[in-house]
Structures are given as C-alpha cells and as structure tokens.
Short mmCIF file of C-alpha atoms in Angstrom, two decimals:
data_model
loop_
_atom_site.label_atom_id
_atom_site.label_comp_id
_atom_site.label_asym_id
_atom_site.label_seq_id
_atom_site.Cartn_x
_atom_site.Cartn_y
_atom_site.Cartn_z
CA UNK A 33 -52.14 20.87 50.16
CA UNK A 34 -52.21 24.56 49.57
CA UNK A 35 -55.72 26.29 49.89
CA UNK A 36 -54.77 28.35 46.68
CA UNK A 37 -54.28 24.96 44.78
CA UNK A 38 -56.69 22.87 46.07
CA UNK A 39 -59.02 21.64 42.70
CA UNK A 40 -56.06 20.02 41.54
CA UNK A 41 -56.36 16.80 44.13
CA UNK A 42 -59.07 15.83 41.39
CA UNK A 43 -57.12 14.57 38.93
CA UNK A 44 -60.03 15.51 36.21
CA UNK A 45 -58.89 19.45 37.18
CA UNK A 46 -55.80 18.52 36.97
CA UNK A 47 -55.48 17.43 33.10
CA UNK A 48 -57.52 19.74 31.94
CA UNK A 49 -55.11 22.64 33.94
CA UNK A 50 -52.83 21.38 32.28
CA UNK A 51 -54.30 21.13 28.62
CA UNK A 52 -55.39 24.15 28.81
CA UNK A 53 -52.15 25.79 30.06
CA UNK A 54 -50.43 24.33 26.69
CA UNK A 55 -53.01 25.79 24.78
CA UNK A 56 -53.57 29.45 25.93
CA UNK A 57 -49.59 29.57 25.83
CA UNK A 58 -50.23 29.03 22.11
CA UNK A 59 -52.85 31.36 21.97
CA UNK A 60 -51.39 34.10 23.49
CA UNK A 61 -48.36 33.70 20.94
CA UNK A 62 -51.08 33.88 17.85
CA UNK A 63 -52.61 36.53 19.60
CA UNK A 64 -49.25 38.65 19.53
CA UNK A 65 -48.66 37.37 15.98
CA UNK A 66 -51.14 38.29 14.69
CA UNK A 67 -51.92 42.14 15.63
CA UNK A 68 -47.80 42.55 14.86
CA UNK A 69 -48.66 41.11 11.40
CA UNK A 70 -51.37 43.90 11.01
CA UNK A 71 -49.55 46.63 12.41
CA UNK A 72 -46.20 45.91 10.74
CA UNK A 73 -46.72 43.34 7.51
CA UNK A 74 -50.33 44.40 6.34
CA UNK A 75 -50.92 47.63 6.83
CA UNK A 76 -49.03 50.99 7.44
CA UNK A 77 -49.04 51.16 10.98
CA UNK A 78 -52.55 51.82 11.56
CA UNK A 79 -53.76 51.16 14.56
CA UNK A 80 -57.37 51.27 13.49
CA UNK A 81 -56.55 47.74 10.91
CA UNK A 82 -55.97 45.86 14.23
CA UNK A 83 -58.71 47.46 16.29
CA UNK A 84 -60.44 45.97 13.24
CA UNK A 85 -59.52 42.89 13.51
CA UNK A 86 -59.45 42.55 17.21
CA UNK A 87 -62.82 43.08 16.52
CA UNK A 88 -63.96 41.48 13.36
CA UNK A 89 -62.37 38.04 16.16
CA UNK A 90 -64.94 38.95 18.66
CA UNK A 91 -68.28 40.36 16.55
CA UNK A 92 -69.82 36.54 15.92
CA UNK A 93 -69.42 36.76 20.47
CA UNK A 94 -72.72 39.33 19.88
CA UNK A 95 -74.95 37.03 17.18
CA UNK A 96 -73.63 33.39 18.28
CA UNK A 97 -73.24 33.76 22.30
CA UNK A 98 -76.88 33.38 23.11
CA UNK A 99 -76.69 30.85 20.88
CA UNK A 100 -73.91 29.11 22.33
CA UNK A 101 -75.28 29.39 25.82
CA UNK A 102 -78.43 27.19 24.72
CA UNK A 103 -75.19 24.78 23.19
CA UNK A 104 -73.49 24.33 26.61
CA UNK A 105 -77.53 23.68 28.39
CA UNK A 106 -77.97 21.08 25.90
CA UNK A 107 -74.96 18.78 24.99
CA UNK A 108 -72.39 16.46 25.81
CA UNK A 109 -69.61 19.69 26.62
CA UNK A 110 -66.11 17.58 26.25
CA UNK A 111 -67.26 16.89 23.45
CA UNK A 112 -68.72 19.85 22.20
CA UNK A 113 -65.23 21.54 23.28
CA UNK A 114 -63.09 18.79 21.32
CA UNK A 115 -65.17 19.78 18.42
CA UNK A 116 -64.05 23.42 18.64
CA UNK A 117 -60.63 23.82 20.02
CA UNK A 118 -60.40 21.20 16.79
CA UNK A 119 -61.76 23.89 15.11
CA UNK A 120 -59.67 26.49 16.63
CA UNK A 121 -56.54 23.71 15.68
CA UNK A 122 -56.92 23.81 11.52
CA UNK A 123 -57.68 27.54 11.92
CA UNK A 124 -54.51 28.61 13.74
CA UNK A 125 -52.29 26.22 11.04
CA UNK A 126 -54.37 28.00 8.08
CA UNK A 127 -53.08 31.28 8.91
CA UNK A 128 -49.87 29.33 9.49
CA UNK A 129 -49.53 28.14 5.95
CA UNK A 130 -50.73 31.49 4.49
CA UNK A 131 -48.77 34.02 6.32
CA UNK A 132 -45.60 31.31 5.16
CA UNK A 133 -46.64 31.34 1.62
CA UNK A 134 -45.47 35.04 1.70
CA UNK A 135 -49.02 36.03 -0.30
CA UNK A 136 -51.09 37.02 2.93
CA UNK A 137 -53.24 39.89 2.12
CA UNK A 138 -55.23 41.84 5.19
CA UNK A 139 -58.25 40.79 4.05
CA UNK A 140 -57.06 37.45 4.71
CA UNK A 141 -56.16 37.87 8.12
CA UNK A 142 -59.52 39.52 8.34
CA UNK A 143 -61.10 36.37 7.34
CA UNK A 144 -59.91 34.60 9.21
CA UNK A 145 -59.94 36.11 12.71
CA UNK A 146 -64.31 36.51 11.74
CA UNK A 147 -63.54 32.20 11.44
CA UNK A 148 -62.10 32.28 14.56
CA UNK A 149 -64.25 34.34 16.21
CA UNK A 150 -67.02 32.18 15.17
CA UNK A 151 -66.51 28.75 17.10
CA UNK A 152 -64.81 31.16 19.56
CA UNK A 153 -67.73 32.50 20.50
CA UNK A 154 -69.58 28.48 20.84
CA UNK A 155 -66.21 27.78 23.42
CA UNK A 156 -66.83 30.08 25.67
CA UNK A 157 -69.96 29.18 26.97
CA UNK A 158 -69.18 25.39 27.82
CA UNK A 159 -65.37 26.05 28.32
CA UNK A 160 -66.78 29.04 31.54
CA UNK A 161 -69.58 26.34 32.79
CA UNK A 162 -67.33 22.49 31.76
CA UNK A 163 -65.25 23.66 34.68
CA UNK A 164 -68.09 22.54 37.27
CA UNK A 165 -68.55 19.26 35.84
CA UNK A 166 -64.34 18.70 37.65
CA UNK A 167 -64.98 19.82 41.04
CA UNK A 168 -67.40 19.48 43.41
CA UNK A 169 -69.50 22.64 44.21
CA UNK A 170 -67.57 23.37 46.94
CA UNK A 171 -64.56 23.92 44.96
CA UNK A 172 -66.19 25.76 42.03
CA UNK A 173 -64.25 28.96 42.85
CA UNK A 174 -61.41 28.01 44.03
CA UNK A 175 -61.20 26.06 40.04
CA UNK A 176 -62.43 29.47 38.28
CA UNK A 177 -59.52 31.88 39.72
CA UNK A 178 -56.96 28.44 39.41
CA UNK A 179 -58.77 28.50 35.31
CA UNK A 180 -57.71 31.78 35.25
CA UNK A 181 -54.09 31.66 36.80
CA UNK A 182 -53.35 29.19 33.72
CA UNK A 183 -54.66 31.62 31.82
CA UNK A 184 -52.57 34.27 33.25
CA UNK A 185 -49.55 31.86 33.10
CA UNK A 186 -49.29 31.21 29.42
CA UNK A 187 -50.42 35.26 29.21
CA UNK A 188 -46.78 35.86 30.67
CA UNK A 189 -45.15 33.20 28.76
CA UNK A 190 -47.14 33.24 25.34
CA UNK A 191 -46.44 37.26 24.45
CA UNK A 192 -41.79 36.97 25.12
CA UNK A 193 -41.92 33.82 23.39
CA UNK A 194 -43.95 35.46 20.14
CA UNK A 195 -41.71 38.79 19.80
CA UNK A 196 -38.70 36.57 19.99
CA UNK A 197 -40.00 33.56 17.87
CA UNK A 198 -41.64 36.96 15.93
CA UNK A 199 -38.02 38.69 15.29
CA UNK A 200 -35.90 35.16 14.84
CA UNK A 201 -38.24 33.11 12.22
CA UNK A 202 -41.53 35.12 11.22
CA UNK A 203 -45.20 35.02 12.47
CA UNK A 204 -46.01 32.43 10.55
CA UNK A 205 -44.24 29.91 12.18
CA UNK A 206 -45.70 31.19 15.89
CA UNK A 207 -49.33 30.37 14.13
CA UNK A 208 -48.14 27.14 13.17
CA UNK A 209 -46.91 26.58 16.80
CA UNK A 210 -49.60 27.80 18.31
CA UNK A 211 -52.23 25.07 15.54
CA UNK A 212 -49.90 21.69 17.67
CA UNK A 213 -50.72 23.52 21.36
CA UNK A 214 -54.57 22.74 20.96
CA UNK A 215 -53.26 18.86 20.66
CA UNK A 216 -52.92 18.99 24.50
CA UNK A 217 -56.21 20.49 25.20
CA UNK A 218 -57.50 17.97 23.08
CA UNK A 219 -55.23 15.17 24.60
CA UNK A 220 -56.52 16.37 27.85
CA UNK A 221 -60.81 15.88 27.01
CA UNK A 222 -60.14 12.58 26.39
CA UNK A 223 -57.99 10.92 28.98
CA UNK A 224 -60.43 12.43 31.51
CA UNK A 225 -62.78 9.97 33.96
CA UNK A 226 -66.34 10.03 32.43
CA UNK A 227 -67.42 8.66 34.98
CA UNK A 228 -65.62 11.21 37.52
CA UNK A 229 -67.94 13.95 36.17
CA UNK A 230 -70.02 15.80 37.99
CA UNK A 231 -72.87 16.76 34.70
CA UNK A 232 -74.75 19.90 35.49
CA UNK A 233 -78.38 19.21 34.53
CA UNK A 234 -78.95 19.49 30.82
CA UNK A 235 -82.47 20.67 28.96
CA UNK A 236 -84.69 19.83 26.84
CA UNK A 237 -84.96 21.12 23.28
CA UNK A 238 -87.97 23.83 23.34
CA UNK A 239 -89.32 27.35 22.43
CA UNK A 240 -88.59 30.22 25.12
CA UNK A 241 -84.85 29.07 26.70
CA UNK A 242 -82.85 32.17 25.11
CA UNK A 243 -86.23 34.14 26.78
CA UNK A 244 -86.06 32.56 29.70
CA UNK A 245 -81.68 32.66 29.94
CA UNK A 246 -82.57 36.49 29.88
CA UNK A 247 -85.22 36.63 31.88
CA UNK A 248 -83.27 35.37 34.56
CA UNK A 249 -81.35 37.70 34.46
CA UNK A 250 -83.29 40.39 34.65
CA UNK A 251 -84.38 39.50 37.55
CA UNK A 252 -81.20 39.05 39.49
CA UNK A 253 -80.10 42.72 40.19
CA UNK A 254 -76.60 41.77 41.42
CA UNK A 255 -76.03 40.09 37.98
CA UNK A 256 -77.03 43.44 35.69
CA UNK A 257 -74.68 45.67 37.74
CA UNK A 258 -71.52 42.86 37.23
CA UNK A 259 -72.47 42.71 33.51
CA UNK A 260 -73.00 46.56 33.08
CA UNK A 261 -69.67 46.84 34.81
CA UNK A 262 -67.58 44.94 33.03
CA UNK A 263 -68.96 45.65 29.69
CA UNK A 264 -68.10 49.11 29.74
CA UNK A 265 -64.75 48.22 31.16
CA UNK A 266 -64.14 45.62 28.42
CA UNK A 267 -65.35 47.89 26.04
CA UNK A 268 -63.28 50.84 26.45
CA UNK A 269 -60.29 49.08 29.30
CA UNK A 270 -58.96 45.92 28.30
CA UNK A 271 -57.00 46.58 25.29
CA UNK A 272 -54.19 46.21 25.98
CA UNK A 273 -52.87 44.35 22.97
CA UNK A 274 -54.32 47.03 21.27
CA UNK A 275 -52.29 49.78 23.26
CA UNK A 276 -49.36 48.01 24.26
CA UNK A 277 -48.20 47.95 20.50
CA UNK A 278 -49.42 51.18 19.16
CA UNK A 279 -46.87 52.73 22.19
CA UNK A 280 -44.02 50.10 21.81
CA UNK A 281 -43.78 51.31 18.43
CA UNK A 282 -45.17 54.77 18.18
CA UNK A 283 -44.33 56.04 21.75
CA UNK A 284 -41.38 54.27 22.64
CA UNK A 285 -40.63 53.08 18.97
CA UNK A 286 -39.12 49.12 19.95
CA UNK A 287 -39.68 45.89 18.29
CA UNK A 288 -40.54 43.40 18.46
CA UNK A 289 -39.58 41.86 21.60
CA UNK A 290 -40.51 44.61 23.39
CA UNK A 291 -44.03 44.37 22.63
CA UNK A 292 -43.75 40.65 23.46
CA UNK A 293 -42.62 41.80 27.14
CA UNK A 294 -45.74 44.57 27.72
CA UNK A 295 -48.15 40.98 27.92
CA UNK A 296 -45.55 39.42 30.12
CA UNK A 297 -45.17 41.44 32.52
CA UNK A 298 -48.86 42.57 32.69
CA UNK A 299 -49.60 38.82 32.99
CA UNK A 300 -47.39 39.38 35.95
CA UNK A 301 -49.90 41.09 37.60
CA UNK A 302 -52.77 39.14 36.72
CA UNK A 303 -51.45 35.96 37.41
CA UNK A 304 -51.14 37.72 40.96
CA UNK A 305 -54.56 38.00 40.72
CA UNK A 306 -55.59 34.94 39.84
CA UNK A 307 -53.56 33.53 42.45
CA UNK A 308 -55.62 35.92 45.11
CA UNK A 309 -58.95 34.97 43.23
CA UNK A 310 -58.54 30.99 43.83
CA UNK A 311 -58.29 32.02 48.09
CA UNK A 312 -61.50 33.04 48.38
CA UNK A 313 -64.13 31.39 48.58
CA UNK A 314 -67.48 33.17 48.29
CA UNK A 315 -66.80 36.45 45.77
CA UNK A 316 -68.73 38.96 46.61
CA UNK A 317 -69.82 41.93 43.72
CA UNK A 318 -68.72 45.11 46.06
CA UNK A 319 -65.28 43.73 44.44
CA UNK A 320 -66.14 43.94 40.93
CA UNK A 321 -67.14 47.28 41.44
CA UNK A 322 -63.58 48.14 43.80
CA UNK A 323 -61.34 46.59 41.32
CA UNK A 324 -62.92 48.51 38.38
CA UNK A 325 -62.45 51.53 40.21
CA UNK A 326 -58.68 50.35 41.10
CA UNK A 327 -58.33 49.85 37.38
CA UNK A 328 -59.44 53.48 36.63
CA UNK A 329 -56.69 54.28 38.65
CA UNK A 330 -53.76 51.67 37.54
CA UNK A 331 -54.56 52.50 33.65
CA UNK A 332 -54.75 56.43 34.16
CA UNK A 333 -51.87 56.03 36.14
CA UNK A 334 -49.88 53.96 33.07
CA UNK A 335 -50.79 56.12 30.20
CA UNK A 336 -48.70 59.14 31.82
CA UNK A 337 -45.74 57.13 32.37
CA UNK A 338 -43.25 59.28 30.54
CA UNK A 339 -40.45 55.74 29.93
CA UNK A 340 -40.89 52.46 28.29
CA UNK A 341 -39.42 51.02 32.14
CA UNK A 342 -41.84 52.93 34.16
CA UNK A 343 -44.71 52.03 31.87
CA UNK A 344 -43.33 48.41 31.85
CA UNK A 345 -43.07 48.82 35.44
CA UNK A 346 -47.26 50.19 35.03
CA UNK A 347 -48.03 47.06 33.55
CA UNK A 348 -48.51 45.09 36.52
CA UNK A 349 -50.84 47.05 39.45
CA UNK A 350 -53.05 47.16 35.76
CA UNK A 351 -52.83 43.55 35.53
CA UNK A 352 -53.80 42.59 39.02
CA UNK A 353 -56.20 44.85 39.11
CA UNK A 354 -58.37 43.46 35.47
CA UNK A 355 -57.53 39.76 36.65
CA UNK A 356 -59.64 40.19 40.25
CA UNK A 357 -62.01 42.20 38.21
CA UNK A 358 -62.86 39.58 35.43
CA UNK A 359 -62.37 37.03 38.08
CA UNK A 360 -64.33 38.12 41.16
CA UNK A 361 -67.39 38.41 38.14
CA UNK A 362 -67.15 34.87 36.38
CA UNK A 363 -67.05 33.59 39.83
CA UNK A 364 -69.53 35.70 41.59
CA UNK A 365 -71.38 34.65 38.14
CA UNK A 366 -70.95 30.74 37.88
CA UNK A 367 -71.30 29.57 42.13
CA UNK A 368 -75.13 31.83 41.92
CA UNK A 369 -76.51 30.94 38.71
CA UNK A 370 -79.23 27.68 38.59
CA UNK A 371 -77.30 25.47 37.06
CA UNK A 372 -80.14 24.53 34.26
CA UNK A 373 -80.06 27.76 33.02
CA UNK A 374 -75.91 28.40 34.30
CA UNK A 375 -74.54 27.32 29.76
CA UNK A 376 -77.46 30.76 28.91
CA UNK A 377 -76.05 33.25 31.65
CA UNK A 378 -72.37 32.78 30.89
CA UNK A 379 -73.52 32.80 27.13
CA UNK A 380 -75.23 35.97 28.39
CA UNK A 381 -71.43 37.51 29.83
CA UNK A 382 -69.34 36.27 27.67
CA UNK A 383 -71.28 38.52 25.25
CA UNK A 384 -70.99 41.86 27.50
CA UNK A 385 -67.13 40.70 28.17
CA UNK A 386 -66.40 39.75 24.91
CA UNK A 387 -68.81 41.26 22.16
CA UNK A 388 -67.59 44.54 24.22
CA UNK A 389 -64.63 44.35 22.29
CA UNK A 390 -65.88 45.05 18.24
CA UNK A 391 -67.63 48.32 19.23
CA UNK A 392 -64.25 49.51 21.18
CA UNK A 393 -61.39 48.27 19.58
CA UNK A 394 -62.51 50.74 16.71
CA UNK A 395 -62.84 53.68 18.66
CA UNK A 396 -60.05 53.05 20.74
CA UNK A 397 -57.85 52.88 18.04
CA UNK A 398 -59.22 55.71 15.97
CA UNK A 399 -58.71 57.66 19.02
CA UNK A 400 -54.62 56.43 19.54
CA UNK A 401 -54.47 57.73 16.06
CA UNK A 402 -55.50 60.53 16.11
CA UNK A 403 -55.03 61.73 19.36
CA UNK A 404 -51.64 59.84 20.31
CA UNK A 405 -52.06 56.37 21.86
CA UNK A 406 -51.87 57.41 25.78
CA UNK A 407 -55.68 58.38 25.50
CA UNK A 408 -56.24 55.35 23.93
CA UNK A 409 -55.84 54.51 27.39
CA UNK A 410 -57.27 56.88 29.30
CA UNK A 411 -60.36 56.31 27.72
CA UNK A 412 -60.36 53.38 29.59
CA UNK A 413 -59.09 54.60 32.77
CA UNK A 414 -62.11 57.28 32.66
CA UNK A 415 -64.67 55.14 31.26
CA UNK A 416 -63.82 52.64 34.50
CA UNK A 417 -63.81 55.16 37.28
CA UNK A 418 -66.94 56.81 35.39
CA UNK A 419 -68.65 52.95 35.39
CA UNK A 420 -67.63 52.53 39.46
CA UNK A 421 -68.64 55.13 40.97
CA UNK A 422 -71.23 55.43 39.43
CA UNK A 423 -72.03 51.48 40.10
CA UNK A 424 -71.16 51.98 43.55
CA UNK A 425 -73.76 55.17 44.22
CA UNK A 426 -76.73 52.88 42.45
CA UNK A 427 -75.63 49.79 44.95
CA UNK A 428 -75.44 52.07 47.78
CA UNK A 429 -79.42 53.28 46.67
CA UNK A 430 -80.67 50.00 45.51
CA UNK A 431 -79.26 47.78 48.02
CA UNK A 432 -78.84 50.07 51.11
CA UNK A 433 -75.51 49.36 51.03
CA UNK A 434 -73.28 50.51 54.83
CA UNK A 435 -69.04 51.34 54.81
CA UNK A 436 -68.36 50.48 58.16
CA UNK A 437 -64.76 51.32 59.25
CA UNK A 438 -63.38 50.08 62.82
CA UNK A 439 -59.55 50.60 63.87
CA UNK A 440 -59.55 47.86 67.05
CA UNK A 441 -61.41 44.79 65.27
CA UNK A 442 -60.19 43.47 61.59
CA UNK A 443 -60.85 44.19 59.05
CA UNK A 444 -60.62 47.78 59.34
CA UNK A 445 -63.04 48.07 56.71
CA UNK A 446 -65.81 46.31 55.82
CA UNK A 447 -68.59 46.82 53.07
CA UNK A 448 -72.51 45.91 54.43
CA UNK A 449 -74.89 45.54 51.13
CA UNK A 450 -77.24 43.47 53.42
CA UNK A 451 -80.21 43.11 50.43
CA UNK A 452 -77.51 42.37 47.39
CA UNK A 453 -75.43 39.13 49.60
CA UNK A 454 -79.39 38.16 50.46
CA UNK A 455 -79.96 37.92 46.16
CA UNK A 456 -77.00 36.37 46.08
CA UNK A 457 -77.48 33.76 49.37
CA UNK A 458 -81.25 33.42 47.11
CA UNK A 459 -79.27 32.56 43.63
CA UNK A 460 -76.52 30.26 45.92
CA UNK A 461 -78.52 28.26 47.78
CA UNK A 462 -80.98 27.23 44.82
CA UNK A 463 -77.40 25.99 42.32
CA UNK A 464 -76.81 24.21 45.27
CA UNK A 465 -80.50 22.70 45.63
CA UNK A 466 -80.11 22.22 41.07
CA UNK A 467 -76.80 20.75 41.86
CA UNK A 468 -77.86 18.03 44.50
CA UNK A 469 -80.80 17.05 42.36
CA UNK A 470 -78.95 16.09 39.81
#
C-alpha cells in the first residue's frame, strides 16, 4: 500500500475514514447553506450578521474546551463520539424543518448556531484524540494527514453540492440531508472491533487537572509557538465562508452556485496539502511557521484578483498553505504530547484554533462591510505575515535556529533548530513510553 494511505490497512480506521467523509460532506453543505441563508434571506446582505452567526457557532469552544478536554482524557471516547454525532444530527434536522416551515428568523438561526457550537466544542477534542486509538503510534502522523484529506475531500464536494441544492430546492433540504449524514459516523463507530482499539490512558477525576494541562503547555515552548501562530492566522485569516460569500455576492455579483464553487476550489489546494502531509512522517514547528508565511502571501494575492475566474484560481494555493499549517500543527502536538494529558492539550489547541473565530469573524465582517471584502481578506494576509515573521525571529533567538544552503547536496535548503528539536524529541519519547505502558 502507498505510504500516503498506509493507515487504511487497519479496519477500524477504514470505518472511521469512510464515516467521517460522509458526515464531513454534510457538514460543509450545512455551513454553506447557513451562511447563504443568513446573507441573502434573513439579513440585508449583512457581512456582520454572517460573522455573528459564525462567531456564535464557535464561541462555546472558548468556554467549554477545557472541560471537553477533561472528558476526552477521562471517558470512553468512542461512546462520547456517538453521543455528539447524534446530537449534531438532531440539531441539523431541527434547523432544516424550521427553514422549510417558512417561519425562520435570524435570532433562531443564531440560537441553533450557538447550540451546535456547544456540541462541537465537546466533540472536537475527543475527535482529535480518538484517531490515536485506531492506528499504531508510528502511523499517527499519517492518520492525522488522512483525516485532513477526508475533511478537505468533503470540502471539495460539499460546497458545490450545497450551491446546486440551494438553487434547486432551497436551504432547508440541505440541512435535512446533513442530518442524515451523521448516521454514517454512528454506524462506523458501532461497527468497530473494540478488541483492535488501542486505548490511551484515562485519568481519574481529581483536583487541579485543568491546571495540569495548562502547566504542561506552558512548559513546552514549541507548542506555545504553534498555538500563537495558528491562533492569529485563524482569527483573521481563516474566515473563508464569510469572505467568499461577500466576494461572490458583492464584488463579482454571483449567485449561490458560484459561491459554492469557491469553497470547492479552495479545497483542491487543501486536499493536496493533506495528502502531502500524510506522507510526512515527522512534521516540525518550522513547517507551521513557513506555511503561515506562505498563507499570508497567497491570501494577499487572492485579495487583489480582479475577476471571478482569477479569484477562483487564487483559492488553490491559499487552500494548500492553510491546510499544511493546520495539519503540521495538529500532528506535531499530538505526536509529542504525553497521552495522559493529550485530550486537555488538544482542547487548548482547539480553543485557540476554533475559539479565535468568534473574535475574528465579526471584526472581519465589519471590515468587509466598511472597507470592502478585499480588505477583509487583506487583514488576514497582513496578520499572517507579521506573526510568521515574529515567530521566525523569536525561534532564531530562542532556539538558535540556523539556515543552511548548499547547491551540491540535498536538501538544498535546511533549517536546523537544535533546541526545538530536542524539546520535541523529549515530548515524543515521553508520549511513546506512555503509549507502550498503556
């Protein structure tokens, strides 16, 4: 089997991959339908209203993630995932029925977005850590990369399908179809062979466990750098649903179908990045910083594109850079974190990654409404370049980073950071020892 897809040799992971792919397609369909519903039917094409909807969906991550991480470290992760998937399906069905009744109001969509955010805040850390139970430790990076490939393959399909369905039958049916897709994940979880799972250590309820997770992160400068870079880029740059809707509607005067196409094309680059990540055995912090810098350049170019076709093409490198950054960050943290605190550490990461959206979306929406959608994208470009440059300078000073270039040998360009690599190796060794003991 190709190294890119090596994790698929494990039956439990194959089930998870297939079920997640179906559910992710539905999720992307709902995201597009929800934003389009708010933008075109429930508000006067208000970018702020779309930003508030997105913010409400991700705001619970800021509050609930630490406790969700504790749950991920304490309970049966498979059973918890069944519960969260069922709840998300029920909420999608409820919103679909409300829209189809013809009596949907903006405040009701806000309420559904907030409730869904509470569920996904619990789902996130356990979903991120559960993959470690499906494959051996040596395949974890590959499995994380394939998870991203599944998510972005769905992103390639979902927005385009949603755009066509919105135009053909309306947004209500999109929500109902999404509700049905969660059955695929629940079936996959129930069909797994529990004897083949590789359970991570669970912790007994005790005082100070949240502080323990925070202290662990504070002691790992490599994880802190990742969280800062990803947090800033996520806050101001990863608002594609909002910025694409505004560009399609107000700049290029296009409809739902063209808006959906933007999400699908963006996913072409993301899917490419995910497949490349699946081949990478050991991602590093430097890849997170470098891809964040590349993201800043790519989004700056995208913001300047004068026509809809050129804007579509510019979406591809943006998707590649953003996915490379996110997958490298996720894999690096998971592979180098002690399994006993992995749920809490990933919860803190998810809080930074997704929790930044409630802060960034309304700001980016206001910038788009006040100064134009191109500036809404441009602010993401500027902040990504600044944080990547700052992280690189800090790493050079703190970790003694050295850059080597040679014409005769491969790789021609080599970035060496002995102190950061030593910290990551120590974390990875501790993680491997804990996994072996379990």
